[in-house]
Tab-separated table of C-alpha atoms in Angstrom:
chain	number	residue	atom	x	y	z
Q	859	MET	CA	-15.407	13.741	17.384
Q	860	SER	CA	-14.547	10.140	18.342
Q	861	LEU	CA	-14.557	7.007	16.058
Q	862	ASN	CA	-16.590	5.464	18.916
Q	863	THR	CA	-19.390	7.577	17.557
Q	864	THR	CA	-19.330	5.514	14.545
Q	865	TYR	CA	-17.753	2.100	15.923
Q	866	PRO	CA	-19.494	1.876	19.432
Q	867	THR	CA	-18.564	-1.759	19.597
Q	868	ALA	CA	-14.583	-1.157	18.744
Q	869	ALA	CA	-12.232	-3.522	20.581
Q	870	ARG	CA	-8.947	-1.955	21.968
Q	871	GLN	CA	-6.224	-2.595	19.712
Q	872	PRO	CA	-2.459	-3.358	20.622
Q	873	THR	CA	0.130	-1.288	18.926
Q	874	LEU	CA	2.832	-3.030	16.798
Q	875	PHE	CA	6.264	-2.266	15.418
Q	876	ILE	CA	7.113	-4.448	12.504
Q	877	SER	CA	10.544	-4.990	10.471
Q	878	HIS	CA	9.040	-4.459	6.895
Q	879	GLY	CA	11.718	-6.228	4.962
Q	880	ALA	CA	14.016	-5.054	2.037
Q	881	GLY	CA	12.106	-3.400	-0.711
Q	882	PRO	CA	9.532	-5.644	-2.230
Q	883	CYS	CA	11.262	-8.721	-0.676
Q	884	PHE	CA	8.076	-10.851	-0.244
Q	885	PHE	CA	7.006	-10.653	-3.777
Q	886	MET	CA	10.236	-11.570	-5.684
Q	887	ASP	CA	12.863	-14.409	-5.680
Q	888	TRP	CA	15.692	-13.740	-3.265
Q	889	ASN	CA	19.007	-15.382	-2.358
Q	890	PRO	CA	18.609	-17.644	-0.327
Q	891	LYS	CA	15.079	-18.170	-1.538
Q	892	ASP	CA	13.631	-18.528	1.936
Q	893	ALA	CA	15.267	-15.449	3.426
Q	894	TRP	CA	12.209	-13.679	4.185
Q	895	ASP	CA	9.756	-16.612	4.531
Q	896	ALA	CA	9.726	-16.246	8.389
Q	897	THR	CA	9.064	-12.636	8.198
Q	898	ALA	CA	6.195	-12.913	5.670
Q	899	ALA	CA	4.718	-15.732	7.824
Q	900	PHE	CA	4.830	-13.408	11.017
Q	901	LEU	CA	3.019	-10.635	9.115
Q	902	ARG	CA	0.516	-12.944	7.492
Q	903	GLY	CA	-0.362	-13.964	11.330
Q	904	ILE	CA	-1.033	-10.512	12.577
Q	905	PRO	CA	-4.869	-10.295	11.846
Q	906	ALA	CA	-5.534	-13.570	13.800
Q	907	SER	CA	-3.449	-12.102	16.809
Q	908	LEU	CA	-5.744	-9.143	17.101
Q	909	PRO	CA	-8.656	-8.849	19.190
Q	910	ALA	CA	-10.884	-7.923	16.275
Q	911	THR	CA	-10.465	-6.599	12.633
Q	912	PRO	CA	-9.242	-3.019	12.992
Q	913	LYS	CA	-11.668	-0.269	11.925
Q	914	ALA	CA	-8.743	1.233	10.315
Q	915	ILE	CA	-4.795	1.049	10.458
Q	916	LEU	CA	-2.649	4.073	11.087
Q	917	LEU	CA	0.661	3.309	9.789
Q	918	ILE	CA	4.037	5.264	10.580
Q	919	SER	CA	6.666	4.338	8.116
Q	920	GLY	CA	10.250	4.930	8.293
Q	921	HIS	CA	10.101	6.259	4.594
Q	922	TRP	CA	8.247	9.431	5.270
Q	923	LEU	CA	9.444	12.468	7.203
Q	924	ALA	CA	8.230	15.778	7.155
Q	925	PRO	CA	8.853	18.932	9.176
Q	926	GLN	CA	5.746	18.436	11.243
Q	927	ALA	CA	3.447	15.521	11.604
Q	928	THR	CA	1.664	15.048	8.412
Q	929	LEU	CA	-1.054	13.093	7.504
Q	930	GLY	CA	-1.728	11.303	3.918
Q	931	ALA	CA	-5.153	12.190	3.908
Q	932	THR	CA	-6.004	10.773	0.594
Q	933	VAL	CA	-9.476	8.932	-0.035
Q	934	GLN	CA	-7.758	6.437	-2.536
Q	935	PRO	CA	-3.972	6.619	-2.206
Q	936	GLY	CA	-1.573	5.385	-5.046
Q	937	LEU	CA	1.654	3.728	-4.503
Q	938	ILE	CA	4.918	5.180	-4.230
Q	939	PHE	CA	7.475	2.654	-5.568
Q	940	ASP	CA	10.570	4.193	-3.453
Q	941	TYR	CA	12.852	1.152	-4.172
Q	942	HIS	CA	15.275	0.834	-6.952
Q	943	GLY	CA	16.921	-1.902	-9.103
Q	944	PHE	CA	14.177	-4.549	-8.343
Q	945	PRO	CA	12.672	-6.723	-10.908
Q	946	PRO	CA	9.889	-4.961	-13.078
Q	947	HIS	CA	6.922	-6.790	-11.792
Q	948	THR	CA	7.624	-5.304	-8.334
Q	949	TYR	CA	6.725	-1.945	-9.842
Q	950	GLU	CA	3.433	-3.093	-10.936
Q	951	LEU	CA	2.208	-4.179	-7.402
Q	952	ARG	CA	-1.197	-2.968	-6.288
Q	953	TYR	CA	-2.685	-2.216	-2.893
Q	954	PRO	CA	-6.159	-0.940	-3.329
Q	955	ALA	CA	-7.198	-0.357	0.268
Q	956	PRO	CA	-9.265	2.851	0.969
Q	957	GLY	CA	-7.906	5.742	2.531
Q	958	ALA	CA	-9.356	6.776	6.059
Q	959	PRO	CA	-10.229	10.359	5.917
Q	960	GLU	CA	-12.429	10.063	9.050
Q	961	VAL	CA	-9.537	8.881	10.985
Q	962	ALA	CA	-7.279	11.586	9.695
Q	963	VAL	CA	-9.703	14.229	10.980
Q	964	ARG	CA	-9.651	12.416	14.436
Q	965	VAL	CA	-5.893	12.333	14.403
Q	966	GLN	CA	-5.685	16.067	13.501
Q	967	GLN	CA	-7.936	16.711	16.428
Q	968	LEU	CA	-5.842	14.638	18.949
Q	969	LEU	CA	-2.516	16.185	17.848
Q	970	SER	CA	-3.826	19.745	17.927
Q	971	ASP	CA	-5.498	19.207	21.273
Q	972	THR	CA	-2.077	18.261	22.599
Q	973	GLY	CA	-0.427	21.341	21.269
Q	974	LEU	CA	1.351	19.365	18.369
Q	975	PRO	CA	1.652	20.934	14.928
Q	976	VAL	CA	-0.187	18.712	12.072
Q	977	ALA	CA	-0.520	19.209	8.427
Q	978	GLN	CA	-2.212	17.078	5.765
Q	979	ASP	CA	-0.831	16.112	2.247
Q	980	ALA	CA	-3.792	15.186	0.112
Q	981	ALA	CA	-1.798	14.151	-2.754
Q	982	ARG	CA	0.876	11.663	-1.396
Q	983	GLY	CA	0.815	7.854	-1.918
Q	984	TRP	CA	1.768	5.068	0.321
Q	985	ASP	CA	5.522	4.565	0.105
Q	986	HIS	CA	6.719	0.747	0.338
Q	987	GLY	CA	7.081	0.823	4.185
Q	988	VAL	CA	3.122	0.862	4.006
Q	989	PHE	CA	1.878	-1.164	1.106
Q	990	ILE	CA	4.669	-4.004	1.127
Q	991	PRO	CA	3.983	-5.300	4.634
Q	992	LEU	CA	0.292	-4.688	4.416
Q	993	LYS	CA	-0.201	-6.364	1.136
Q	994	VAL	CA	1.271	-9.506	3.113
Q	995	ALA	CA	-0.439	-8.943	6.422
Q	996	PHE	CA	-3.989	-7.741	5.017
Q	997	PRO	CA	-4.002	-9.138	1.334
Q	998	ASP	CA	-7.745	-8.358	0.982
Q	999	ALA	CA	-6.987	-4.640	1.097
Q	1000	ASP	CA	-10.388	-4.251	2.949
Q	1001	VAL	CA	-9.157	-2.325	6.052
Q	1002	PRO	CA	-8.896	1.550	5.476
Q	1003	VAL	CA	-5.269	2.850	5.865
Q	1004	LEU	CA	-4.005	6.338	7.033
Q	1005	GLN	CA	-0.348	7.077	7.045
Q	1006	LEU	CA	1.489	9.524	9.308
Q	1007	SER	CA	4.814	10.851	8.849
Q	1008	LEU	CA	7.793	10.964	11.131
Q	1009	LEU	CA	9.540	14.292	12.123
Q	1010	GLN	CA	12.516	15.433	10.172
Q	1011	SER	CA	13.951	16.370	13.373
Q	1012	LEU	CA	14.536	12.672	14.158
Q	1013	ASP	CA	14.051	13.728	17.855
Q	1014	ALA	CA	13.214	10.493	19.804
Q	1015	ALA	CA	11.396	12.198	22.562
Q	1016	ALA	CA	9.231	14.256	20.301
Q	1017	HIS	CA	8.296	10.832	18.407
Q	1018	ILE	CA	7.144	9.374	21.935
Q	1019	ARG	CA	5.073	12.590	22.610
Q	1020	LEU	CA	3.420	12.133	19.263
Q	1021	GLY	CA	2.563	8.585	20.039
Q	1022	GLN	CA	1.128	9.463	23.508
Q	1023	ALA	CA	-1.195	11.932	21.717
Q	1024	LEU	CA	-2.609	8.922	19.416
Q	1025	ALA	CA	-3.134	6.685	22.361
Q	1026	PRO	CA	-7.164	7.209	22.432
Q	1027	LEU	CA	-7.333	5.680	18.885
Q	1028	ARG	CA	-6.610	2.257	20.389
Q	1029	ASP	CA	-10.010	2.194	22.180
Q	1030	GLU	CA	-11.563	3.214	18.920
Q	1031	GLY	CA	-10.466	0.214	17.133
Q	1032	VAL	CA	-7.566	1.884	15.385
Q	1033	LEU	CA	-4.687	-0.335	14.816
Q	1034	ILE	CA	-1.374	1.743	15.214
Q	1035	VAL	CA	1.485	0.221	13.432
Q	1036	GLY	CA	5.140	1.412	13.280
Q	1037	SER	CA	6.852	0.121	10.121
Q	1038	GLY	CA	10.649	0.309	10.014
Q	1039	MET	CA	13.585	-2.204	10.742
Q	1040	SER	CA	14.830	-2.988	14.027
Q	1041	TYR	CA	18.370	-2.837	12.556
Q	1042	HIS	CA	19.075	-0.777	9.636
Q	1043	ASN	CA	22.700	-0.108	8.893
Q	1044	MET	CA	22.762	-0.828	5.172
Q	1045	ARG	CA	26.359	-1.505	5.127
Q	1046	GLY	CA	26.116	-4.078	7.925
Q	1047	TYR	CA	23.539	-6.527	6.039
Q	1048	GLY	CA	25.482	-9.691	4.918
Q	1049	ASP	CA	28.502	-8.809	6.968
Q	1050	ALA	CA	29.381	-11.514	9.739
Q	1051	ARG	CA	30.836	-8.665	11.853
Q	1052	SER	CA	27.409	-7.219	12.298
Q	1053	THR	CA	26.065	-10.383	13.727
Q	1054	PRO	CA	27.121	-9.632	17.398
Q	1055	VAL	CA	26.183	-5.935	17.107
Q	1056	ALA	CA	22.572	-6.652	15.748
Q	1057	ALA	CA	21.997	-9.258	18.548
Q	1058	GLU	CA	23.190	-6.961	21.229
Q	1059	PHE	CA	20.780	-4.291	20.168
Q	1060	ASP	CA	18.153	-6.770	19.619
Q	1061	ARG	CA	18.472	-8.033	23.105
Q	1062	TRP	CA	18.426	-4.486	24.377
Q	1063	LEU	CA	15.420	-3.574	22.570
Q	1064	GLY	CA	13.462	-6.503	24.099
Q	1065	GLU	CA	14.553	-5.861	27.426
Q	1066	THR	CA	13.608	-1.975	26.929
Q	1067	VAL	CA	10.232	-2.625	25.687
Q	1068	ALA	CA	9.076	-5.005	28.498
Q	1069	LEU	CA	9.911	-2.199	31.129
Q	1070	PRO	CA	7.339	-0.035	32.982
Q	1071	ALA	CA	6.390	2.804	30.595
Q	1072	ALA	CA	8.210	5.512	32.226
Q	1073	GLU	CA	11.558	3.384	32.439
Q	1074	ARG	CA	10.951	2.211	28.964
Q	1075	ASN	CA	10.343	5.475	27.197
Q	1076	ALA	CA	13.356	7.237	29.060
Q	1077	ARG	CA	15.588	4.332	27.674
Q	1078	LEU	CA	14.006	4.844	24.094
Q	1079	VAL	CA	14.679	8.594	24.252
Q	1080	ALA	CA	18.510	7.975	24.983
Q	1081	TRP	CA	18.484	4.727	22.717
Q	1082	ASP	CA	21.584	6.065	21.116
Q	1083	THR	CA	23.921	5.925	24.152
Q	1084	ALA	CA	21.591	3.729	26.535
Q	1085	ALA	CA	22.185	0.747	24.387
Q	1086	GLY	CA	25.856	1.380	24.150
Q	1087	PRO	CA	27.711	1.360	20.999
Q	1088	ALA	CA	25.382	-1.163	19.403
Q	1089	GLY	CA	22.652	1.565	19.070
Q	1090	ARG	CA	24.475	3.680	16.721
Q	1091	LEU	CA	26.212	0.844	14.949
Q	1092	SER	CA	22.555	-0.662	14.260
Q	1093	HIS	CA	21.135	2.756	13.170
Q	1094	PRO	CA	23.954	5.142	12.002
Q	1095	PRO	CA	23.566	8.873	12.968
Q	1096	ARG	CA	20.856	10.710	10.924
Q	1097	ALA	CA	19.651	7.291	9.729
Q	1098	GLU	CA	17.352	6.343	12.602
Q	1099	GLU	CA	14.197	6.798	10.805
Q	1100	HIS	CA	13.616	3.082	10.765
Q	1101	LEU	CA	13.811	2.866	14.399
Q	1102	LEU	CA	11.564	5.913	15.346
Q	1103	PRO	CA	8.337	4.109	14.301
Q	1104	LEU	CA	9.028	2.036	17.486
Q	1105	HIS	CA	8.998	5.164	19.675
Q	1106	VAL	CA	5.636	6.267	18.206
Q	1107	VAL	CA	3.920	2.973	18.963
Q	1108	ALA	CA	5.466	2.885	22.241
Q	1109	GLY	CA	4.406	6.169	23.303
Q	1110	ALA	CA	0.664	5.203	21.962
Q	1111	ALA	CA	0.685	2.105	24.170
Q	1112	GLY	CA	0.531	4.322	27.442
Q	1113	GLU	CA	1.132	2.101	30.378
Q	1114	GLY	CA	0.772	-1.033	28.330
Q	1115	ARG	CA	3.988	-3.284	28.510
Q	1116	GLY	CA	5.672	-4.513	25.255
Q	1117	ALA	CA	7.101	-7.616	24.090
Q	1118	LYS	CA	9.230	-8.944	21.383
Q	1119	VAL	CA	6.884	-11.198	19.380
Q	1120	PHE	CA	8.916	-12.105	16.553
Q	1121	THR	CA	12.757	-12.496	15.727
Q	1122	ASP	CA	14.432	-13.758	12.594
Q	1123	HIS	CA	18.096	-13.944	11.381
Q	1124	VAL	CA	18.306	-12.467	7.889
Q	1125	MET	CA	21.555	-11.407	5.908
Q	1126	ALA	CA	23.701	-12.052	8.992
Q	1127	VAL	CA	21.624	-9.737	11.471
Q	1128	ASP	CA	18.537	-10.047	13.601
Q	1129	ILE	CA	15.388	-8.277	12.937
Q	1130	SER	CA	12.608	-8.307	15.270
Q	1131	ALA	CA	8.885	-7.060	15.782
Q	1132	PHE	CA	7.344	-5.743	19.061
Q	1133	ARG	CA	3.929	-5.523	20.299
Q	1134	PHE	CA	2.427	-3.292	23.112
Q	1135	ASP	CA	-0.845	-4.292	24.977
């Protein structure tokens, strides 16, 4: 089965890694008020940057880990408000995009053909790593969305292999998005001592994604040592789930080169987005 059977004119899509912000930050007042404005503007600009409207979005969020790759194969997913202490109205947000059961079948086939175990969860809704950035980027909620979990192992090489298995989707009009944060040490936000650390890791990421695929992937596998101390200071041990969506989209890029396409300085640290064509 191929989505090209249904969509013979599908345009080849890039893969993206986005920093999805802090909780429902784009839909509430913040201090300073404009803290997330640049990130929101970047997200809003994504559709115009694509070769065509995606036939579907496959999104890998840093907020879902499972023992094996698991698909949220729900026809009309609900929302999981997995953030705490925010204004009441942020728990009333809606994102009524349809699910993508056909893409789920295709993804299951691709992973199984590669020998990767895969499961489906027909009840799970979308966590805020899905619906918050997509509500900004695709506000009409008219593109079907499928969420794929990360692996509880947090194994970097396994996430690159996962992405490599998904690569054919790009030619079938599916936009593969990794949603996390390029810096995610919760104790470091707002601390000026984190500024040079985040800047160094951000520099390393930008340099790494632009390398030829074999070298890029090798560096990403060893990110916790290859980036020097800035790697682990930016993503503490056993908390790298917000970085690993980058590994999936890098794997799915195949030989395509990556580039840093957005950087902002928020709460004393740099956060970035990356695109692979």
